[in-house]
Amino acid sequence: MKKIICLGILLNTTFLFAQEKMVKHQINDDISYLVPASFVLMSSGDRIQKFVSAREPLAMHSSMDREIDFGVNWNPMQWIVGDEKMIYGFYKASIQSMFDEVEFIQDDIKEINGKKFVVFEFISSLKSENAFSSKSSRNYTYIQYTSYNDQVLLFNFGCKARLMTQWQPVANEIMNSVKVKMK
């Protein structure tokens, strides 16, 4: 009986996440995507506290409980349409070097709404061992890169790996909604 109740709660929770209303967010005339209506735009103070970055992101959204994040950022690295294979290799190696373990769910070059993206979806593990602590974290990340104005535009969804089952369908919906007009 306990198993049936637990299964019912899990299915109900998954159903609620799957049914959440998505709203369109527009960065500019060329860039848009859908995010859950319950997500809020992070203030600059929240962004500084949670993320270290040399560049101000174009947008950072977070769930109400601050457990799930989705952001749009850019990199001044030159990228010309047709460089996808080179960019794929560069970013895959970069991801693998940042973590102790990386389990790729998908790593591919694919077309989304008429634009080519380098796509990585993975679970990563990072172990921190020093004289003061020994910590370990597992995270779920879905990130995709594309060219925009000869630079790199990136879309990044992330949460703790324990939340992946609930949020992976939402991450897929967000990422498949991304529209970047060609210039």
Short mmCIF file of C-alpha atoms in Angstrom, two decimals:
data_model
loop_
_atom_site.label_atom_id
_atom_site.label_comp_id
_atom_site.label_asym_id
_atom_site.label_seq_id
_atom_site.Cartn_x
_atom_site.Cartn_y
_atom_site.Cartn_z
CA MET A 1 0.00 0.00 0.00
CA LYS A 2 2.85 2.41 0.85
CA LYS A 3 4.36 1.79 -2.60
CA ILE A 4 1.08 2.70 -4.29
CA ILE A 5 0.76 5.91 -2.26
CA CYS A 6 4.40 6.88 -3.02
CA LEU A 7 3.89 6.14 -6.71
CA GLY A 8 0.72 8.26 -6.70
CA ILE A 9 2.53 11.19 -5.08
CA LEU A 10 5.42 10.89 -7.56
CA LEU A 11 3.08 10.75 -10.57
CA ASN A 12 1.05 13.68 -9.23
CA THR A 13 4.21 15.76 -8.71
CA THR A 14 5.47 14.90 -12.20
CA PHE A 15 2.04 15.76 -13.63
CA LEU A 16 2.10 19.16 -11.92
CA PHE A 17 5.53 19.99 -13.38
CA ALA A 18 4.49 18.77 -16.83
CA GLN A 19 1.35 20.91 -16.70
CA GLU A 20 3.07 24.13 -15.64
CA LYS A 21 2.27 26.98 -17.98
CA MET A 22 5.16 28.16 -20.11
CA VAL A 23 5.58 31.84 -20.99
CA LYS A 24 7.61 33.45 -23.72
CA HIS A 25 10.65 35.51 -22.77
CA GLN A 26 12.18 37.81 -25.37
CA ILE A 27 15.84 38.89 -25.02
CA ASN A 28 15.66 41.11 -28.11
CA ASP A 29 14.05 41.02 -31.56
CA ASP A 30 16.16 37.96 -32.49
CA ILE A 31 16.25 35.77 -29.37
CA SER A 32 13.31 34.19 -27.51
CA TYR A 33 12.41 31.06 -25.52
CA LEU A 34 9.77 29.67 -23.19
CA VAL A 35 10.22 29.31 -19.42
CA PRO A 36 7.84 28.11 -16.70
CA ALA A 37 5.54 30.93 -15.57
CA SER A 38 6.64 30.32 -11.97
CA PHE A 39 10.29 31.13 -12.76
CA VAL A 40 11.49 34.58 -11.77
CA LEU A 41 14.20 36.72 -13.29
CA MET A 42 17.18 36.86 -10.96
CA SER A 43 18.29 40.22 -9.67
CA SER A 44 21.91 41.19 -10.29
CA GLY A 45 22.58 40.54 -6.58
CA ASP A 46 21.20 36.98 -6.87
CA ARG A 47 23.31 36.36 -9.98
CA ILE A 48 26.49 37.62 -8.35
CA GLN A 49 25.86 35.51 -5.24
CA LYS A 50 25.09 32.30 -7.15
CA PHE A 51 27.29 32.52 -10.27
CA VAL A 52 30.78 33.76 -10.96
CA SER A 53 31.09 35.25 -14.44
CA ALA A 54 33.18 37.91 -16.09
CA ARG A 55 30.24 38.85 -18.35
CA GLU A 56 26.77 39.94 -17.30
CA PRO A 57 24.32 37.27 -18.59
CA LEU A 58 21.56 38.31 -20.96
CA ALA A 59 18.99 36.72 -18.61
CA MET A 60 18.94 34.40 -15.59
CA HIS A 61 15.75 32.74 -14.36
CA SER A 62 15.25 30.68 -11.23
CA SER A 63 12.48 28.58 -9.71
CA MET A 64 10.75 30.04 -6.67
CA ASP A 65 12.74 27.74 -4.36
CA ARG A 66 16.00 28.71 -6.15
CA GLU A 67 16.78 25.03 -6.89
CA ILE A 68 16.47 25.23 -10.69
CA ASP A 69 18.19 27.79 -12.91
CA PHE A 70 17.99 28.70 -16.57
CA GLY A 71 20.17 31.33 -18.13
CA VAL A 72 21.20 32.90 -21.40
CA ASN A 73 24.72 34.15 -21.78
CA TRP A 74 27.22 34.99 -24.48
CA ASN A 75 30.88 34.48 -25.12
CA PRO A 76 32.98 36.81 -27.29
CA MET A 77 34.70 33.79 -28.89
CA GLN A 78 34.43 34.06 -32.66
CA TRP A 79 32.03 31.55 -34.19
CA ILE A 80 31.05 31.63 -37.82
CA VAL A 81 28.18 29.50 -39.13
CA GLY A 82 29.74 26.21 -40.19
CA ASP A 83 32.14 26.01 -37.20
CA GLU A 84 29.80 23.67 -35.29
CA LYS A 85 32.11 20.61 -35.30
CA MET A 86 35.05 22.62 -34.02
CA ILE A 87 32.92 24.30 -31.32
CA TYR A 88 31.46 20.90 -30.37
CA GLY A 89 34.94 19.47 -29.73
CA PHE A 90 36.09 22.54 -27.82
CA TYR A 91 33.09 22.65 -25.47
CA LYS A 92 32.93 18.86 -24.92
CA ALA A 93 36.59 18.86 -23.84
CA SER A 94 35.94 21.90 -21.65
CA ILE A 95 32.97 20.21 -19.92
CA GLN A 96 34.95 17.03 -19.34
CA SER A 97 37.85 18.94 -17.80
CA MET A 98 35.63 20.93 -15.40
CA PHE A 99 34.23 17.90 -13.55
CA ASP A 100 35.53 14.72 -11.96
CA GLU A 101 32.90 12.64 -13.79
CA VAL A 102 30.57 13.43 -16.69
CA GLU A 103 27.81 11.12 -17.91
CA PHE A 104 26.47 12.46 -21.22
CA ILE A 105 22.78 11.93 -21.94
CA GLN A 106 23.15 13.68 -25.27
CA ASP A 107 26.05 15.38 -27.00
CA ASP A 108 25.24 16.32 -30.53
CA ILE A 109 24.87 19.00 -33.15
CA LYS A 110 21.22 19.46 -33.98
CA GLU A 111 18.87 21.91 -35.63
CA ILE A 112 16.32 23.67 -33.44
CA ASN A 113 13.80 26.01 -35.05
CA GLY A 114 15.94 26.38 -38.17
CA LYS A 115 19.26 27.07 -36.35
CA LYS A 116 22.18 24.71 -35.63
CA PHE A 117 23.06 24.19 -31.96
CA VAL A 118 25.80 22.26 -30.19
CA VAL A 119 23.88 20.41 -27.46
CA PHE A 120 25.13 18.78 -24.26
CA GLU A 121 22.88 17.20 -21.65
CA PHE A 122 24.71 15.49 -18.81
CA ILE A 123 25.04 14.58 -15.16
CA SER A 124 28.27 15.78 -13.59
CA SER A 125 30.04 14.97 -10.35
CA LEU A 126 32.49 17.23 -8.62
CA LYS A 127 34.45 16.25 -5.54
CA SER A 128 36.06 18.91 -3.42
CA GLU A 129 38.65 17.69 -1.01
CA ASN A 130 40.87 20.02 0.94
CA ALA A 131 42.10 20.52 4.47
CA PHE A 132 38.78 22.09 5.53
CA SER A 133 36.14 19.87 3.92
CA SER A 134 35.33 16.94 1.72
CA LYS A 135 32.24 17.58 -0.37
CA SER A 136 30.73 16.06 -3.45
CA SER A 137 27.94 17.28 -5.71
CA ARG A 138 26.00 15.77 -8.62
CA ASN A 139 24.22 18.07 -11.03
CA TYR A 140 22.03 17.78 -14.09
CA THR A 141 22.87 20.24 -16.87
CA TYR A 142 21.36 20.86 -20.28
CA ILE A 143 23.35 23.40 -22.26
CA GLN A 144 23.27 24.41 -25.89
CA TYR A 145 25.44 26.77 -27.90
CA THR A 146 24.86 28.55 -31.20
CA SER A 147 26.34 31.37 -33.23
CA TYR A 148 24.89 34.85 -33.00
CA ASN A 149 26.54 37.95 -34.48
CA ASP A 150 29.73 35.87 -34.99
CA GLN A 151 29.90 35.10 -31.26
CA VAL A 152 28.72 32.23 -29.04
CA LEU A 153 25.27 32.38 -27.50
CA LEU A 154 24.55 29.78 -24.80
CA PHE A 155 21.43 28.55 -23.05
CA ASN A 156 21.95 26.68 -19.78
CA PHE A 157 19.48 24.75 -17.60
CA GLY A 158 20.72 23.27 -14.33
CA CYS A 159 19.60 21.59 -11.12
CA LYS A 160 20.75 18.98 -8.63
CA ALA A 161 20.81 15.48 -10.15
CA ARG A 162 18.20 14.33 -7.62
CA LEU A 163 15.68 16.67 -9.32
CA MET A 164 16.43 15.54 -12.87
CA THR A 165 13.47 13.17 -13.22
CA GLN A 166 11.04 15.99 -12.46
CA TRP A 167 12.74 18.71 -14.46
CA GLN A 168 14.24 17.00 -17.52
CA PRO A 169 10.98 17.25 -19.53
CA VAL A 170 10.78 20.97 -18.70
CA ALA A 171 14.43 21.47 -19.71
CA ASN A 172 13.71 19.77 -23.03
CA GLU A 173 10.68 21.98 -23.61
CA ILE A 174 12.66 25.14 -22.84
CA MET A 175 15.58 24.15 -25.06
CA ASN A 176 13.38 23.11 -27.97
CA SER A 177 11.52 26.44 -27.76
CA VAL A 178 14.67 28.54 -28.26
CA LYS A 179 14.51 30.76 -31.33
CA VAL A 180 17.50 32.67 -32.62
CA LYS A 181 16.98 34.53 -35.88
CA MET A 182 19.77 34.29 -38.39
CA LYS A 183 21.50 37.55 -39.25
#
